[in-house]
PDB file of C-alpha atoms in Angstrom:
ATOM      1  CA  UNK A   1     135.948 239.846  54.443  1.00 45.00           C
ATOM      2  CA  UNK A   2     135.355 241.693  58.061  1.00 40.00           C
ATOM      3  CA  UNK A   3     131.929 241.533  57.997  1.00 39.00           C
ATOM      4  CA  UNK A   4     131.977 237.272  57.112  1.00 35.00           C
ATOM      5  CA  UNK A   5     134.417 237.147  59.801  1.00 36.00           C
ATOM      6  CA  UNK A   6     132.073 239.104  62.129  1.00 31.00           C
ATOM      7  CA  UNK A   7     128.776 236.933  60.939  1.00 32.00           C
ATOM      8  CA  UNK A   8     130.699 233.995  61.934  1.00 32.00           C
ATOM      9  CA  UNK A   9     132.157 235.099  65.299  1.00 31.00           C
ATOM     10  CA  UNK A  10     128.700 236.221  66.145  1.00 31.00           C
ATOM     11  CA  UNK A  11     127.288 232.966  65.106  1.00 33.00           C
ATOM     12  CA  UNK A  12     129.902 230.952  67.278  1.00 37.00           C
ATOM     13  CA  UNK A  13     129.177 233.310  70.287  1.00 33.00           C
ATOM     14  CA  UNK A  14     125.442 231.923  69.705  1.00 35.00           C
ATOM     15  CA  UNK A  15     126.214 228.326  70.041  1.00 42.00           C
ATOM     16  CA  UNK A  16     128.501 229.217  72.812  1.00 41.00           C
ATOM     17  CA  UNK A  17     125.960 230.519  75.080  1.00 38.00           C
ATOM     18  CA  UNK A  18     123.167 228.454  74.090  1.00 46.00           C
ATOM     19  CA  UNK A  19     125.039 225.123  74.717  1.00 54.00           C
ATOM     20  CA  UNK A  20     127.862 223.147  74.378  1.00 70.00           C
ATOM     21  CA  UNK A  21     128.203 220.191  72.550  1.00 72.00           C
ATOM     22  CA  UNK A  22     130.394 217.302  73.348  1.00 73.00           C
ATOM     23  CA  UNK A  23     131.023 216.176  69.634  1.00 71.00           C
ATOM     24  CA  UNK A  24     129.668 217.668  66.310  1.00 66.00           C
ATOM     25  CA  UNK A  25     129.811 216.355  62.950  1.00 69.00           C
ATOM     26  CA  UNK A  26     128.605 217.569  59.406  1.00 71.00           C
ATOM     27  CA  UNK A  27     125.628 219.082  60.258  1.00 88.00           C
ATOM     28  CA  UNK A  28     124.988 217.058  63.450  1.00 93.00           C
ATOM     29  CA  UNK A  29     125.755 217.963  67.390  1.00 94.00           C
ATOM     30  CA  UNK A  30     125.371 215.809  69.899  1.00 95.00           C
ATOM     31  CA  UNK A  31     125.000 216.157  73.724  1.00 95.00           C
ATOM     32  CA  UNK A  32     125.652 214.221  77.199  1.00 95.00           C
ATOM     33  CA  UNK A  33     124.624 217.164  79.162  1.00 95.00           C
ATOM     34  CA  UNK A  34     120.231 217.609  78.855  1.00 96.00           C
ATOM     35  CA  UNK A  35     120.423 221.569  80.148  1.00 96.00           C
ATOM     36  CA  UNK A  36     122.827 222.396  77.338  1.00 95.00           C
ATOM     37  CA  UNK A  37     120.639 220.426  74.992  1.00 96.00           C
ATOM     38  CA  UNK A  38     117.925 222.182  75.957  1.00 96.00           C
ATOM     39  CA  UNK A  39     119.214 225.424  75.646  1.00 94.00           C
ATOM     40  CA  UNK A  40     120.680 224.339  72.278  1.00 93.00           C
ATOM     41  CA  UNK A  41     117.256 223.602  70.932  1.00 94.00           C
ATOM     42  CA  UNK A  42     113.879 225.175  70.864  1.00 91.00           C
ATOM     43  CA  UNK A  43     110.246 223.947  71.692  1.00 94.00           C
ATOM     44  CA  UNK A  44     110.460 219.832  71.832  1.00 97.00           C
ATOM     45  CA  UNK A  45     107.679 217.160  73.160  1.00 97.00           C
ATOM     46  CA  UNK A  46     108.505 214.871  75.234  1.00 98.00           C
ATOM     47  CA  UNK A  47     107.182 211.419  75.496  1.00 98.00           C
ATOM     48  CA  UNK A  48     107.652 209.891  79.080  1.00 98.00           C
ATOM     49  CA  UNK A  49     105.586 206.497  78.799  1.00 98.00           C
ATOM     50  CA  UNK A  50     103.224 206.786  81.715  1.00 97.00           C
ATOM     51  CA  UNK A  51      99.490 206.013  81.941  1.00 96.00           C
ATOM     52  CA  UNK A  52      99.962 202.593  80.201  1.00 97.00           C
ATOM     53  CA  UNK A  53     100.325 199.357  82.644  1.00 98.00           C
ATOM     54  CA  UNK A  54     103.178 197.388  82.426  1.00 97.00           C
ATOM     55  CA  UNK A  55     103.910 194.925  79.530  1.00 97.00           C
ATOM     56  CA  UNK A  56     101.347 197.353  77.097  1.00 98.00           C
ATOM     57  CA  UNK A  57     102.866 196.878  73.580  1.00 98.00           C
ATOM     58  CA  UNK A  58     103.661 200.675  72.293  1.00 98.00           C
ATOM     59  CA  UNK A  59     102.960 201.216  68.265  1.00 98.00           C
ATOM     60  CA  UNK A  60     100.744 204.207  67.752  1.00 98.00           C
ATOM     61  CA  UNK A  61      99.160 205.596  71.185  1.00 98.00           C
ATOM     62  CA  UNK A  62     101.545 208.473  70.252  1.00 98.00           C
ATOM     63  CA  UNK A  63     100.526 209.340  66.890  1.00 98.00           C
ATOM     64  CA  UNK A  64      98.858 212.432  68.191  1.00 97.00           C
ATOM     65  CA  UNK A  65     101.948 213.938  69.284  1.00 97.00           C
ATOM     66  CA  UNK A  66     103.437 212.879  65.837  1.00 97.00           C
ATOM     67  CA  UNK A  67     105.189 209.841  66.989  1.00 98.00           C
ATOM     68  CA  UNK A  68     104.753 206.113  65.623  1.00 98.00           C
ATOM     69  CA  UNK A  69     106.669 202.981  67.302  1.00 98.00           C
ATOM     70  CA  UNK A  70     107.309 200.791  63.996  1.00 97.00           C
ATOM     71  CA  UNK A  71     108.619 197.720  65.479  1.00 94.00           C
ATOM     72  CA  UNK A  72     105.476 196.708  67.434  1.00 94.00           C
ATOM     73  CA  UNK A  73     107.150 194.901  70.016  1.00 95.00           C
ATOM     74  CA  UNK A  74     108.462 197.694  72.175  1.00 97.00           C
ATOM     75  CA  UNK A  75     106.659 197.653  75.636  1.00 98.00           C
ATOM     76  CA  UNK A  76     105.921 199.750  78.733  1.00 98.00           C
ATOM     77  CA  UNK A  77     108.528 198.587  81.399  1.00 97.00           C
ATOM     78  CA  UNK A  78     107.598 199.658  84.961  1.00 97.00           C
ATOM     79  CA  UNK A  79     111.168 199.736  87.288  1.00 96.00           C
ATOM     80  CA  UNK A  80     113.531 202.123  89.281  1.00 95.00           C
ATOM     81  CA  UNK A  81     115.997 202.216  86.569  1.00 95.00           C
ATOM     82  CA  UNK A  82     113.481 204.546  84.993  1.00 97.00           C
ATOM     83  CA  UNK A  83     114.513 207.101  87.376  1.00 96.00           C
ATOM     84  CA  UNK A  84     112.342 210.553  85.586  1.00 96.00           C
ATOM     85  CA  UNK A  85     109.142 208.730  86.969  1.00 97.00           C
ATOM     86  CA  UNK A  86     109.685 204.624  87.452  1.00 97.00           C
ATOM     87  CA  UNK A  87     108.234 204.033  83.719  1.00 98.00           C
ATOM     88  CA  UNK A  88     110.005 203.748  80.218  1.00 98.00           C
ATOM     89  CA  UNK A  89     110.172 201.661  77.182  1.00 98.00           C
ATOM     90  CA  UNK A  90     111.852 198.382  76.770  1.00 97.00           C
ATOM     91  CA  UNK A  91     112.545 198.160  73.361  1.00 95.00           C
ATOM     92  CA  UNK A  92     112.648 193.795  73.181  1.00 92.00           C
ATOM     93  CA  UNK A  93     115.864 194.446  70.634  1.00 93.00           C
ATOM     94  CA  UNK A  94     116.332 197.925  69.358  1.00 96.00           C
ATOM     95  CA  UNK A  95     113.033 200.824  69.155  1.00 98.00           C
ATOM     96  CA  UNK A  96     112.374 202.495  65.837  1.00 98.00           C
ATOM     97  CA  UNK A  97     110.340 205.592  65.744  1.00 98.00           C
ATOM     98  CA  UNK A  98     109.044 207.383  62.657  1.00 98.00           C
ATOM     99  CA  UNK A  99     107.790 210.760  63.198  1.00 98.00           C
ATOM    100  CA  UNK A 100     104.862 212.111  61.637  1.00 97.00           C
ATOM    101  CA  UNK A 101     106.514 215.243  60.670  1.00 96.00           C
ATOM    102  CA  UNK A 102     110.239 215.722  60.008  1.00 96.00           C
ATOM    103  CA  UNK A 103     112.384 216.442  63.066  1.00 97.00           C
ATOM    104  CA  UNK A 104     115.592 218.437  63.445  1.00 96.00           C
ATOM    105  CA  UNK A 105     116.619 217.160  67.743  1.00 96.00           C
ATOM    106  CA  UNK A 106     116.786 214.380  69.419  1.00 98.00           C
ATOM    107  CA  UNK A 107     116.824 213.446  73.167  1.00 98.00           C
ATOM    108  CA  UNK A 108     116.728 210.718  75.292  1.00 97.00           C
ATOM    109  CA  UNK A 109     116.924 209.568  79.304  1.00 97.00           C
ATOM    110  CA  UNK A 110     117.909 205.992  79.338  1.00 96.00           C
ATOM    111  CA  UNK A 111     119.785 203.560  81.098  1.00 95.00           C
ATOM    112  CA  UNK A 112     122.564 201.714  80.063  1.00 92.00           C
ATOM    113  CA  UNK A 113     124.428 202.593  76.523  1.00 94.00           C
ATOM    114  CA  UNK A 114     122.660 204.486  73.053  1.00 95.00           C
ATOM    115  CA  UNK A 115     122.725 204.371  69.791  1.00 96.00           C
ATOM    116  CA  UNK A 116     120.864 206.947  67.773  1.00 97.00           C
ATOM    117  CA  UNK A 117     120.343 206.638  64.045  1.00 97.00           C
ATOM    118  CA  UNK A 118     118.958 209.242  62.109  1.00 97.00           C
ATOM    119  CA  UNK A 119     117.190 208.322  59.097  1.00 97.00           C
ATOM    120  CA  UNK A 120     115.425 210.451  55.800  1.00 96.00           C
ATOM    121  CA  UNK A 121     113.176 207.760  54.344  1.00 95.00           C
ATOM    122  CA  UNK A 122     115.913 204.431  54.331  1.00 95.00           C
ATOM    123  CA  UNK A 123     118.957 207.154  54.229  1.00 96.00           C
ATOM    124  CA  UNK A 124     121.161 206.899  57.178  1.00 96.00           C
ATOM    125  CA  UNK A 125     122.454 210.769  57.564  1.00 94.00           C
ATOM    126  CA  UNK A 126     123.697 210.254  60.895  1.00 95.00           C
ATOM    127  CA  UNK A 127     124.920 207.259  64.177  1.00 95.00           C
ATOM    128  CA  UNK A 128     126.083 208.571  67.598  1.00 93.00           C
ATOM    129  CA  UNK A 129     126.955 205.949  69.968  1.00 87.00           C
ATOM    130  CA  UNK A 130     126.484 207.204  73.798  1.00 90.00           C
ATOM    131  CA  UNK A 131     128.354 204.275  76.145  1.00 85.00           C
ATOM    132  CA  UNK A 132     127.139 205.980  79.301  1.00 85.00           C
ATOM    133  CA  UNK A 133     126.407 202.525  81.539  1.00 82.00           C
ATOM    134  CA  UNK A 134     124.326 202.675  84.241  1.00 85.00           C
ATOM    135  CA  UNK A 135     120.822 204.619  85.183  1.00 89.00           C
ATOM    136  CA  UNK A 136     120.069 208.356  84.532  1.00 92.00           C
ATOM    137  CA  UNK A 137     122.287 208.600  81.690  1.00 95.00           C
ATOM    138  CA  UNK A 138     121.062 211.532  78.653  1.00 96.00           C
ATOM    139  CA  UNK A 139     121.964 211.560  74.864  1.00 96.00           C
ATOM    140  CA  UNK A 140     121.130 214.760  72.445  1.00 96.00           C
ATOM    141  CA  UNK A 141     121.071 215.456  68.982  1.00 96.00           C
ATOM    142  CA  UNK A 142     120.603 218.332  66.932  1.00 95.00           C
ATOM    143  CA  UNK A 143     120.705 218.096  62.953  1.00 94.00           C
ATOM    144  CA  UNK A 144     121.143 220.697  60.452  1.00 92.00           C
ATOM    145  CA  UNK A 145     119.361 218.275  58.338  1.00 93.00           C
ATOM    146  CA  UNK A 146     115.605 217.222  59.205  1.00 95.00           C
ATOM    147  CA  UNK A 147     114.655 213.681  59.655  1.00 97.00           C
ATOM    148  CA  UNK A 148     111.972 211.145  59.680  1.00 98.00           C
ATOM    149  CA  UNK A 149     112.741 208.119  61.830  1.00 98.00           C
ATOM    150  CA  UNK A 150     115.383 206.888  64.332  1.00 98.00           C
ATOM    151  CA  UNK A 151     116.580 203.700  65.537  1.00 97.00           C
ATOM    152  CA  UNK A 152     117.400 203.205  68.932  1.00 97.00           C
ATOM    153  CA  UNK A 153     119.943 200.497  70.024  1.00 96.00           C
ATOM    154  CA  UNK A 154     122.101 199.811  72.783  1.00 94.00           C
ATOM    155  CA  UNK A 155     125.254 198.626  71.336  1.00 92.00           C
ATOM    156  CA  UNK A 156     126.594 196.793  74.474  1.00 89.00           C
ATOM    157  CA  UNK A 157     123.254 194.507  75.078  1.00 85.00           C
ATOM    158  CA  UNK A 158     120.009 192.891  73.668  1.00 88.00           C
ATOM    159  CA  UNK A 159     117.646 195.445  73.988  1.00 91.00           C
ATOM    160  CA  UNK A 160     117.287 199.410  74.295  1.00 96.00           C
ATOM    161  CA  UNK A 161     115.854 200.670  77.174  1.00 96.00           C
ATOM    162  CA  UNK A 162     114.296 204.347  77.144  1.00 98.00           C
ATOM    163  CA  UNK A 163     113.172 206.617  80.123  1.00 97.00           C
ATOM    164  CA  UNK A 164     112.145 209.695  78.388  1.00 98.00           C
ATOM    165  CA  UNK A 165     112.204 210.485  74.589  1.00 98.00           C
ATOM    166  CA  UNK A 166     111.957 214.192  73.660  1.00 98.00           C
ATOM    167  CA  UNK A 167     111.780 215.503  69.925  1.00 98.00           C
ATOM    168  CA  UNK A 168     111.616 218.746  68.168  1.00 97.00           C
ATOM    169  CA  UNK A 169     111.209 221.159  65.393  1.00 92.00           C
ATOM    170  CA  UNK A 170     112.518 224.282  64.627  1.00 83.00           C
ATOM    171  CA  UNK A 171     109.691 226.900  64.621  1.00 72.00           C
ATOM    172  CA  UNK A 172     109.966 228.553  60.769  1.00 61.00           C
ATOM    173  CA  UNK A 173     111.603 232.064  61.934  1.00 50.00           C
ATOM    174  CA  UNK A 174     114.375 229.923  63.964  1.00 50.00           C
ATOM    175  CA  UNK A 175     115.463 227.825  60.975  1.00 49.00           C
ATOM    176  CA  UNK A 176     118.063 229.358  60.202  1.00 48.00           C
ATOM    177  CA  UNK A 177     120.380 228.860  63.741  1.00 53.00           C
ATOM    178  CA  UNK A 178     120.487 225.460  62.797  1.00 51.00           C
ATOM    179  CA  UNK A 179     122.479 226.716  59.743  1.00 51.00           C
ATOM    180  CA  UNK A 180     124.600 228.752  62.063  1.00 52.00           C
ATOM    181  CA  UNK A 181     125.114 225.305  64.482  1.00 51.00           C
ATOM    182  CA  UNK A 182     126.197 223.675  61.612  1.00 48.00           C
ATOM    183  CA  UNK A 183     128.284 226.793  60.600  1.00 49.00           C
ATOM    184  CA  UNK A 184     130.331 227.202  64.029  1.00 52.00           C
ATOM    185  CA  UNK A 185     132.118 223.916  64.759  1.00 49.00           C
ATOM    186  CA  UNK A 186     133.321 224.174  61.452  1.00 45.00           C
ATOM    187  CA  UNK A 187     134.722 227.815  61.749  1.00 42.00           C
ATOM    188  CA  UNK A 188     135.596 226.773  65.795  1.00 42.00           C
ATOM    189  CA  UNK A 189     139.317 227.407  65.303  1.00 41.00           C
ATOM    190  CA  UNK A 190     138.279 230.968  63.709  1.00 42.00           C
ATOM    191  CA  UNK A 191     136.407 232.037  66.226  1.00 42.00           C
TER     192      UNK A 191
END
């Protein structure tokens, strides 16, 4: 029983200095804050929507960063709201993305409010609602469970907007602190 008790209180002292998350469900944490999301995850690409003019329709000019914009009526949006570099994606309704490979974070800048919806295949695992308002806003997730696609909505008005969208993968040896993320908030109380 001491050494489980020790495996866990080292695994919560992980997630404590790596980040802190501002809610956590089964398997899923979720950010506001992008440094602690960051330092929660590991490597992660980030898509920033520059180099297209405005009004270009976005579908698969990402594929080669493993990235595929279903709806194909999302578009380049050049304004100041997009305050990481003037340009982001206006979604024209809500943005979904399906990833190439299966994914394990989530991230994006974005004015305004977010929804984030996690999906394996047509399987919702996972919704986080981010009511933020507003420009320079950030929303994080990191899942215990890998996924394939997202849907990004703001709740509060007709269409998404999106900044900067970052995603990531575990590398093979680090799988297994997503077990121990999913492991702490449990065990929080414990610890």
């Amino acid at each position: 029983m001491r050494r489980t008790q020790t495996k866990i209180l080292g695994a919560c002292a992980i997630i404590a200095v790596v980040g802190q998350a501002v809610n956590s469900y089964a398997g899923v944490l979720e950010f506001t804050d992008k440094d602690d999301w960051i330092a929660a995850v590991g490597p992660f690409t980030t898509i920033d929507f520059t180099g297209f003019p405005n009004g270009t329709f976005i579908t698969d000019q990402y594929s080669e960063v493993g990235a595929v914009f279903t709806d194909g009526n999302d578009s380049i949006h050049i304004a100041a709201v997009f305050e990481n570099d003037g340009a982001g994606l206006d979604g024209n309704g809500d943005t979904e993305v399906a990833f190439l490979s299966p994914q394990a974070w989530l991230a994006a800048d974005f004015p305004g409010d977010l929804q984030i919806d996690l999906y394996v295949g047509d399987q919702l695992l996972h919704s986080s609602v981010f009511i933020a308002g507003g420009a320079g806003n950030f929303a994080g997730i990191v899942s215990t469970d890998l996924f394939d696609r997202v849907i990004l909505i703001d709740p509060s008005g007709p269409q998404v907007a999106i900044d900067d969208l970052h995603f990531g993968v575990p590398t093979p040896g680090a799988i297994w602190l997503l077990g121990l993320a999913a492991l702490c908030p449990a065990r929080r109380r414990r610890c």
